[in-house]
Amino acid sequence: MTDKKHSNSKKESLENSRVSEPEITYEASSTVDKWNPNKPFHGTQEEWWEHFREIEKGEFTPLESANQEFDEWKKEYLRSKLS
């Protein structure tokens, strides 16, 4: 009988010592126009081509230039971490 009582008091003390999650209040916002990474994008072939054309209108960096910029960044980053 003492074992049962002891185990119950141990369980109660564990429940009392648990840290509760902070309460978070969320604002209601419109998600109609926001991209959701958990929802797949289904579009026609023409919509995809239009999307690719919009991307191609943006800034283009040649591979050699991008690799050179990355190497310079990597050297500077490692130098700052080692000092």
mmCIF file of C-alpha atoms in Angstrom:
data_model
loop_
_atom_site.group_PDB
_atom_site.id
_atom_site.type_symbol
_atom_site.label_atom_id
_atom_site.label_comp_id
_atom_site.label_asym_id
_atom_site.label_seq_id
_atom_site.Cartn_x
_atom_site.Cartn_y
_atom_site.Cartn_z
ATOM 1 C CA MET A 1 0.000 0.000 0.000
ATOM 2 C CA THR A 2 2.847 2.387 0.684
ATOM 3 C CA ASP A 3 4.343 1.641 -2.739
ATOM 4 C CA LYS A 4 1.120 2.682 -4.440
ATOM 5 C CA LYS A 5 0.892 5.835 -2.356
ATOM 6 C CA HIS A 6 4.524 6.635 -3.054
ATOM 7 C CA SER A 7 4.076 6.148 -6.812
ATOM 8 C CA ASN A 8 1.000 8.408 -6.835
ATOM 9 C CA SER A 9 2.799 11.187 -5.011
ATOM 10 C CA LYS A 10 5.736 10.867 -7.402
ATOM 11 C CA LYS A 11 3.364 11.162 -10.371
ATOM 12 C CA GLU A 12 1.684 14.229 -8.847
ATOM 13 C CA SER A 13 5.017 15.916 -8.218
ATOM 14 C CA LEU A 14 6.051 15.291 -11.841
ATOM 15 C CA GLU A 15 2.817 16.803 -13.113
ATOM 16 C CA ASN A 16 3.261 19.843 -10.872
ATOM 17 C CA SER A 17 6.881 20.355 -11.942
ATOM 18 C CA ARG A 18 6.239 20.320 -15.689
ATOM 19 C CA VAL A 19 6.791 23.562 -17.522
ATOM 20 C CA SER A 20 3.749 24.658 -19.444
ATOM 21 C CA GLU A 21 3.870 26.044 -22.950
ATOM 22 C CA PRO A 22 3.610 29.835 -23.194
ATOM 23 C CA GLU A 23 0.286 31.104 -24.388
ATOM 24 C CA ILE A 24 0.455 32.588 -27.844
ATOM 25 C CA THR A 25 -2.210 34.742 -29.375
ATOM 26 C CA TYR A 26 -2.448 34.716 -33.123
ATOM 27 C CA GLU A 27 -3.641 37.529 -35.286
ATOM 28 C CA ALA A 28 -6.185 36.675 -37.921
ATOM 29 C CA SER A 29 -4.649 37.576 -41.258
ATOM 30 C CA SER A 30 -5.587 36.966 -44.826
ATOM 31 C CA THR A 31 -3.619 34.062 -46.275
ATOM 32 C CA VAL A 32 -5.266 34.138 -49.674
ATOM 33 C CA ASP A 33 -2.353 35.868 -51.428
ATOM 34 C CA LYS A 34 0.428 34.336 -49.342
ATOM 35 C CA TRP A 35 2.479 31.410 -50.598
ATOM 36 C CA ASN A 36 2.182 28.312 -48.441
ATOM 37 C CA PRO A 37 5.123 25.880 -48.765
ATOM 38 C CA ASN A 38 2.933 23.061 -47.438
ATOM 39 C CA LYS A 39 0.401 23.421 -50.223
ATOM 40 C CA PRO A 40 1.564 22.258 -53.657
ATOM 41 C CA PHE A 41 1.242 24.668 -56.559
ATOM 42 C CA HIS A 42 -0.851 23.281 -59.381
ATOM 43 C CA GLY A 43 -0.807 25.234 -62.581
ATOM 44 C CA THR A 44 -1.078 24.809 -66.300
ATOM 45 C CA GLN A 45 1.986 24.461 -68.493
ATOM 46 C CA GLU A 46 1.510 28.031 -69.679
ATOM 47 C CA GLU A 47 1.417 29.310 -66.078
ATOM 48 C CA TRP A 48 4.701 27.522 -65.400
ATOM 49 C CA TRP A 49 6.314 28.988 -68.527
ATOM 50 C CA GLU A 50 5.114 32.441 -67.501
ATOM 51 C CA HIS A 51 6.661 31.872 -64.050
ATOM 52 C CA PHE A 52 9.993 30.840 -65.621
ATOM 53 C CA ARG A 53 9.976 33.905 -67.907
ATOM 54 C CA GLU A 54 9.480 36.169 -64.882
ATOM 55 C CA ILE A 55 12.478 34.531 -63.190
ATOM 56 C CA GLU A 56 14.599 34.958 -66.335
ATOM 57 C CA LYS A 57 13.833 38.705 -66.378
ATOM 58 C CA GLY A 58 15.676 39.038 -63.068
ATOM 59 C CA GLU A 59 19.380 39.481 -62.441
ATOM 60 C CA PHE A 60 21.582 36.784 -63.992
ATOM 61 C CA THR A 61 25.007 35.901 -62.596
ATOM 62 C CA PRO A 62 27.300 33.741 -64.737
ATOM 63 C CA LEU A 63 28.524 30.556 -63.054
ATOM 64 C CA GLU A 64 32.184 31.610 -63.060
ATOM 65 C CA SER A 65 31.360 34.909 -61.400
ATOM 66 C CA ALA A 66 29.122 33.206 -58.823
ATOM 67 C CA ASN A 67 31.842 30.668 -58.009
ATOM 68 C CA GLN A 68 34.416 33.449 -57.604
ATOM 69 C CA GLU A 69 32.102 35.407 -55.286
ATOM 70 C CA PHE A 70 31.460 32.266 -53.251
ATOM 71 C CA ASP A 71 35.175 31.477 -52.928
ATOM 72 C CA GLU A 72 35.874 35.036 -51.745
ATOM 73 C CA TRP A 73 33.029 34.846 -49.247
ATOM 74 C CA LYS A 74 34.218 31.428 -48.012
ATOM 75 C CA LYS A 75 37.788 32.678 -47.480
ATOM 76 C CA GLU A 76 36.573 35.727 -45.565
ATOM 77 C CA TYR A 77 34.148 33.641 -43.498
ATOM 78 C CA LEU A 78 36.787 31.071 -42.531
ATOM 79 C CA ARG A 79 39.291 33.824 -41.763
ATOM 80 C CA SER A 80 36.796 35.483 -39.408
ATOM 81 C CA LYS A 81 35.995 32.168 -37.690
ATOM 82 C CA LEU A 82 39.644 31.259 -37.160
ATOM 83 C CA SER A 83 40.681 34.622 -35.719
#
